[in-house]
Amino acid sequence: HVQLVESGGGSVQAGGSLRLSCAASGFTYDQFCMGWFRRVPGKEREGVASITRVGGDTTYYGDPVTGRFTVSRDNDRNILTLQMNSLKPEDSATYYCAAGLIGDCSLTPSSVKNYKFWGRGTQVTVS
């Protein structure tokens, strides 16, 4: 069965860095769009970063993280990574890994609907 397991969350001071990983199994990883999303209690889920299938030639970022976060994928190890630099307190959230088979892999509202598989999340706290 499909599994997405996030790791790497934790507490960090503002200006610091964290590297999140998502281990994927149970599906043909390189054929899926992969994305990172985050949610703060009481707020809507927010698209953070996503990457296209196979070679991952195209990446998409939410405006708040552009220039600070980098998404990448390892299709040999079925791992999705999010490198987060220059972290700010407003980056504090639960971060989720997601996979989608169809669509353009972007973070538009219509594309986000195509992400069908989700991990349980990892908490990031920036103080």
XYZ file of N, CA and C in Angstrom:
381
model
N 0.833 -1.178 0.000
C 0.000 0.000 0.000
C 0.881 1.246 0.000
N 0.273 2.374 -0.387
C 1.015 3.623 -0.483
C 1.391 4.139 0.902
N 2.655 4.513 1.027
C 3.124 5.131 2.264
C 3.985 6.333 1.943
N 3.745 7.422 2.649
C 4.580 8.611 2.608
C 4.921 8.950 4.047
N 6.198 8.911 4.368
C 6.626 9.110 5.752
C 7.598 10.276 5.804
N 7.170 11.340 6.457
C 7.999 12.529 6.582
C 8.918 12.423 7.795
N 10.061 13.086 7.687
C 10.994 13.168 8.805
C 11.801 14.444 8.678
N 12.499 14.798 9.754
C 13.406 15.936 9.707
C 12.873 17.198 10.366
N 11.628 17.162 10.816
C 11.098 18.330 11.499
C 11.755 18.533 12.851
N 11.471 19.685 13.445
C 12.029 19.977 14.757
C 11.914 21.446 15.069
N 12.647 21.864 16.079
C 12.645 23.258 16.507
C 13.961 23.910 16.118
N 13.865 25.133 15.619
C 15.055 25.849 15.176
C 14.838 27.339 15.408
N 15.920 28.053 15.577
C 15.825 29.494 15.734
C 15.652 30.170 14.374
N 15.050 31.332 14.398
C 14.876 32.101 13.167
C 16.229 32.321 12.499
N 16.229 32.162 11.178
C 17.464 32.271 10.420
C 18.151 30.943 10.187
N 17.714 29.924 10.897
C 18.326 28.610 10.781
C 17.781 27.810 9.617
N 18.203 26.551 9.539
C 17.827 25.671 8.431
C 17.346 24.328 8.954
N 16.494 23.716 8.165
C 16.069 22.340 8.398
C 15.952 21.655 7.048
N 16.101 20.334 7.077
C 15.958 19.550 5.854
C 14.925 18.469 6.113
N 13.815 18.554 5.413
C 12.761 17.555 5.548
C 12.924 16.484 4.480
N 12.595 15.273 4.844
C 12.609 14.164 3.895
C 11.271 13.452 3.917
N 10.932 12.859 2.787
C 9.713 12.070 2.677
C 10.078 10.772 1.977
N 9.933 9.662 2.674
C 10.201 8.347 2.101
C 8.913 7.787 1.522
N 8.937 7.465 0.238
C 7.746 7.004 -0.464
C 7.856 5.520 -0.795
N 6.726 4.840 -0.720
C 6.694 3.426 -1.093
C 5.281 3.045 -1.501
N 5.178 1.928 -2.236
C 3.863 1.419 -2.609
C 3.300 1.957 -3.902
N 4.082 2.755 -4.630
C 3.623 3.254 -5.926
C 4.845 3.562 -6.791
N 4.590 3.794 -8.072
C 5.674 4.069 -9.013
C 6.100 5.514 -8.846
N 7.035 5.721 -7.959
C 7.386 7.054 -7.465
C 7.690 8.046 -8.587
N 8.481 7.640 -9.565
C 8.932 8.624 -10.550
C 7.818 9.056 -11.497
N 6.684 8.390 -11.467
C 5.563 8.758 -12.318
C 4.623 9.761 -11.650
N 4.923 10.112 -10.415
C 4.032 10.963 -9.633
C 4.605 12.357 -9.426
N 3.713 13.355 -9.498
C 4.045 14.677 -8.988
C 4.231 14.538 -7.480
N 5.180 15.267 -6.943
C 5.417 15.249 -5.504
C 5.402 16.673 -4.974
N 4.840 16.839 -3.789
C 4.741 18.178 -3.248
C 4.854 18.219 -1.736
N 5.165 19.394 -1.240
C 5.178 19.687 0.192
C 4.101 20.733 0.474
N 3.351 20.486 1.511
C 2.307 21.405 1.943
C 2.465 21.626 3.444
N 1.861 22.683 3.930
C 1.930 22.922 5.374
C 0.595 23.452 5.873
N 0.374 23.232 7.149
C -0.868 23.693 7.753
C -0.609 24.144 9.180
N -1.219 25.263 9.491
C -1.227 25.788 10.846
C -2.655 25.647 11.363
N -2.838 25.201 12.592
C -4.207 25.068 13.125
C -5.006 26.343 12.940
N -6.208 26.195 12.413
C -7.075 27.333 12.207
C -6.891 28.032 10.880
N -5.917 27.579 10.098
C -5.673 28.182 8.790
C -5.784 27.134 7.698
N -5.944 27.594 6.468
C -6.025 26.670 5.350
C -4.655 26.063 5.033
N -4.719 24.885 4.468
C -3.492 24.252 4.003
C -2.843 25.112 2.924
N -1.527 25.165 2.940
C -0.771 26.013 2.022
C 0.227 25.174 1.225
N 0.263 25.402 -0.076
C 1.259 24.742 -0.908
C 2.617 25.368 -0.713
N 3.616 24.561 -0.425
C 4.966 25.054 -0.160
C 5.855 24.893 -1.383
N 5.937 23.662 -1.890
C 6.811 23.393 -3.034
C 6.365 22.110 -3.712
N 6.599 22.027 -5.004
C 6.279 20.796 -5.716
C 7.270 20.594 -6.850
N 7.276 19.362 -7.363
C 8.257 19.018 -8.380
C 7.628 18.045 -9.361
N 7.999 18.191 -10.632
C 7.403 17.363 -11.673
C 7.943 15.939 -11.643
N 7.309 15.103 -12.467
C 7.610 13.676 -12.504
C 8.984 13.384 -13.088
N 9.385 12.150 -12.958
C 10.589 11.593 -13.581
C 11.802 12.454 -13.230
N 12.257 13.270 -14.157
C 13.467 14.030 -13.907
C 13.322 15.202 -12.969
N 12.107 15.560 -12.635
C 11.930 16.695 -11.735
C 12.502 17.969 -12.313
N 12.267 18.189 -13.596
C 12.880 19.333 -14.248
C 12.253 20.661 -13.869
N 11.037 20.613 -13.376
C 10.352 21.850 -13.029
C 9.915 21.814 -11.581
N 10.159 22.912 -10.896
C 9.736 23.037 -9.508
C 8.836 24.256 -9.350
N 7.982 24.200 -8.370
C 7.062 25.289 -8.073
C 7.182 25.615 -6.583
N 7.032 26.882 -6.259
C 7.144 27.314 -4.872
C 6.034 28.295 -4.527
N 5.576 28.200 -3.288
C 4.668 29.214 -2.793
C 5.421 30.521 -2.592
N 4.728 31.625 -2.769
C 5.395 32.926 -2.666
C 6.154 33.130 -1.362
N 5.608 32.714 -0.223
C 6.310 32.985 1.046
C 7.661 32.282 1.180
N 7.891 31.226 0.380
C 9.122 30.448 0.564
C 10.079 30.567 -0.612
N 9.660 31.232 -1.654
C 10.511 31.350 -2.843
C 11.842 32.006 -2.492
N 12.901 31.361 -2.931
C 14.238 31.865 -2.665
C 14.849 31.352 -1.374
N 14.041 30.714 -0.544
C 14.547 30.184 0.735
C 14.470 28.661 0.802
N 13.483 28.089 0.152
C 13.283 26.637 0.186
C 13.638 26.033 -1.173
N 14.116 24.778 -1.130
C 14.433 24.056 -2.356
C 13.887 22.634 -2.262
N 13.114 22.238 -3.266
C 12.568 20.883 -3.307
C 13.364 20.069 -4.316
N 13.581 18.798 -3.988
C 14.285 17.909 -4.902
C 13.774 16.490 -4.709
N 14.037 15.647 -5.703
C 13.593 14.263 -5.616
C 14.694 13.313 -6.041
N 14.751 12.183 -5.363
C 15.705 11.116 -5.695
C 14.857 9.928 -6.141
N 14.821 9.695 -7.443
C 13.966 8.631 -7.973
C 14.576 7.240 -7.783
N 15.847 7.170 -7.448
C 16.465 5.874 -7.167
C 16.123 5.389 -5.762
N 16.017 6.352 -4.834
C 15.746 5.990 -3.449
C 14.311 6.292 -3.041
N 13.530 6.861 -3.959
C 12.130 7.230 -3.681
C 12.022 8.173 -2.490
N 12.824 9.221 -2.534
C 12.828 10.197 -1.447
C 12.605 11.593 -2.009
N 11.745 12.324 -1.339
C 11.501 13.731 -1.635
C 12.116 14.548 -0.512
N 12.786 15.626 -0.872
C 13.483 16.433 0.117
C 13.056 17.897 0.011
N 12.998 18.552 1.159
C 12.746 19.993 1.191
C 13.825 20.634 2.052
N 14.705 21.360 1.427
C 15.730 22.118 2.148
C 15.162 23.487 2.477
N 15.124 23.810 3.755
C 14.536 25.061 4.207
C 15.614 25.911 4.860
N 15.894 27.054 4.276
C 16.903 27.976 4.794
C 16.257 29.284 5.214
N 16.988 30.052 5.984
C 16.507 31.367 6.438
C 15.093 31.268 7.013
N 14.913 30.331 7.869
C 13.583 30.077 8.411
C 13.077 31.240 9.244
N 11.770 31.445 9.182
C 11.114 32.519 9.899
C 10.059 31.913 10.832
N 9.690 32.635 11.869
C 8.636 32.116 12.759
C 7.346 31.764 12.009
N 7.029 32.487 10.956
C 5.808 32.209 10.200
C 5.911 30.930 9.373
N 7.075 30.315 9.324
C 7.212 29.019 8.675
C 6.795 27.870 9.600
N 6.539 28.183 10.848
C 6.127 27.150 11.803
C 4.805 26.538 11.364
N 4.777 25.217 11.260
C 3.591 24.517 10.779
C 3.868 23.023 10.797
N 2.831 22.254 10.529
C 3.019 20.841 10.227
C 3.189 20.717 8.725
N 4.258 20.064 8.316
C 4.582 19.919 6.903
C 4.223 18.514 6.430
N 3.525 18.471 5.300
C 3.047 17.218 4.743
C 3.639 16.987 3.356
N 3.961 15.742 3.103
C 4.385 15.289 1.792
C 3.173 14.725 1.071
N 3.072 14.962 -0.238
C 1.932 14.479 -0.994
C 2.355 14.019 -2.382
N 1.565 13.106 -2.947
C 1.853 12.561 -4.279
C 0.594 12.601 -5.135
N 0.772 12.930 -6.400
C -0.352 12.971 -7.327
C 0.038 12.412 -8.676
N -0.844 11.617 -9.269
C -0.523 10.964 -10.536
C -0.812 11.841 -11.739
N -1.858 12.663 -11.667
C -2.262 13.449 -12.837
C -2.049 14.930 -12.566
N -2.200 15.729 -13.604
C -2.074 17.161 -13.459
C -0.679 17.655 -13.785
N -0.486 18.967 -13.643
C 0.780 19.574 -14.046
C 1.776 19.716 -12.903
N 1.448 19.186 -11.762
C 2.360 19.152 -10.603
C 2.557 20.518 -9.949
N 1.794 21.504 -10.343
C 1.979 22.827 -9.759
C 1.202 22.953 -8.450
N 1.162 24.175 -7.936
C 0.500 24.420 -6.648
C -0.773 25.244 -6.821
N -1.268 25.345 -8.049
C -2.532 26.058 -8.243
C -3.661 25.291 -7.555
N -4.723 25.976 -7.190
C -5.830 25.284 -6.502
C -6.363 24.087 -7.273
N -6.444 24.188 -8.587
C -6.954 23.066 -9.371
C -5.962 21.916 -9.395
N -4.679 22.212 -9.403
C -3.659 21.159 -9.428
C -3.532 20.466 -8.080
N -3.706 21.226 -7.013
C -3.569 20.642 -5.683
C -4.599 19.536 -5.469
N -5.733 19.643 -6.124
C -6.768 18.606 -5.992
C -6.286 17.253 -6.493
N -5.248 17.246 -7.334
C -4.747 15.993 -7.897
C -3.810 15.238 -6.954
N -3.415 15.876 -5.870
C -2.563 15.183 -4.898
C -3.450 14.278 -4.056
N -3.340 12.978 -4.278
C -4.257 12.020 -3.668
C -3.691 11.291 -2.467
N -2.369 11.204 -2.382
C -1.745 10.477 -1.280
C -1.007 11.459 -0.391
N -1.184 11.278 0.918
C -0.624 12.226 1.877
C 0.070 11.496 3.021
N 1.154 12.102 3.512
C 1.799 11.597 4.708
C 1.107 12.142 5.950
N 1.627 11.772 7.106
C 1.029 12.196 8.376
C 1.598 13.498 8.891
N 2.683 13.954 8.291
C 3.216 15.251 8.645
C 4.356 15.216 9.635
N 5.135 16.280 9.615
C 6.220 16.483 10.572
C 6.180 17.942 11.014
N 6.360 18.166 12.304
C 6.204 19.497 12.870
C 7.490 20.303 12.749
N 7.341 21.540 12.318
C 8.450 22.484 12.256
C 8.086 23.687 13.119
N 8.970 24.026 14.040
C 8.749 25.171 14.909
C 9.953 26.098 14.819
N 9.696 27.342 14.480
C 10.751 28.348 14.345
C 10.487 29.452 15.361
N 11.471 29.720 16.200
C 11.261 30.730 17.240
C 12.331 31.819 17.181
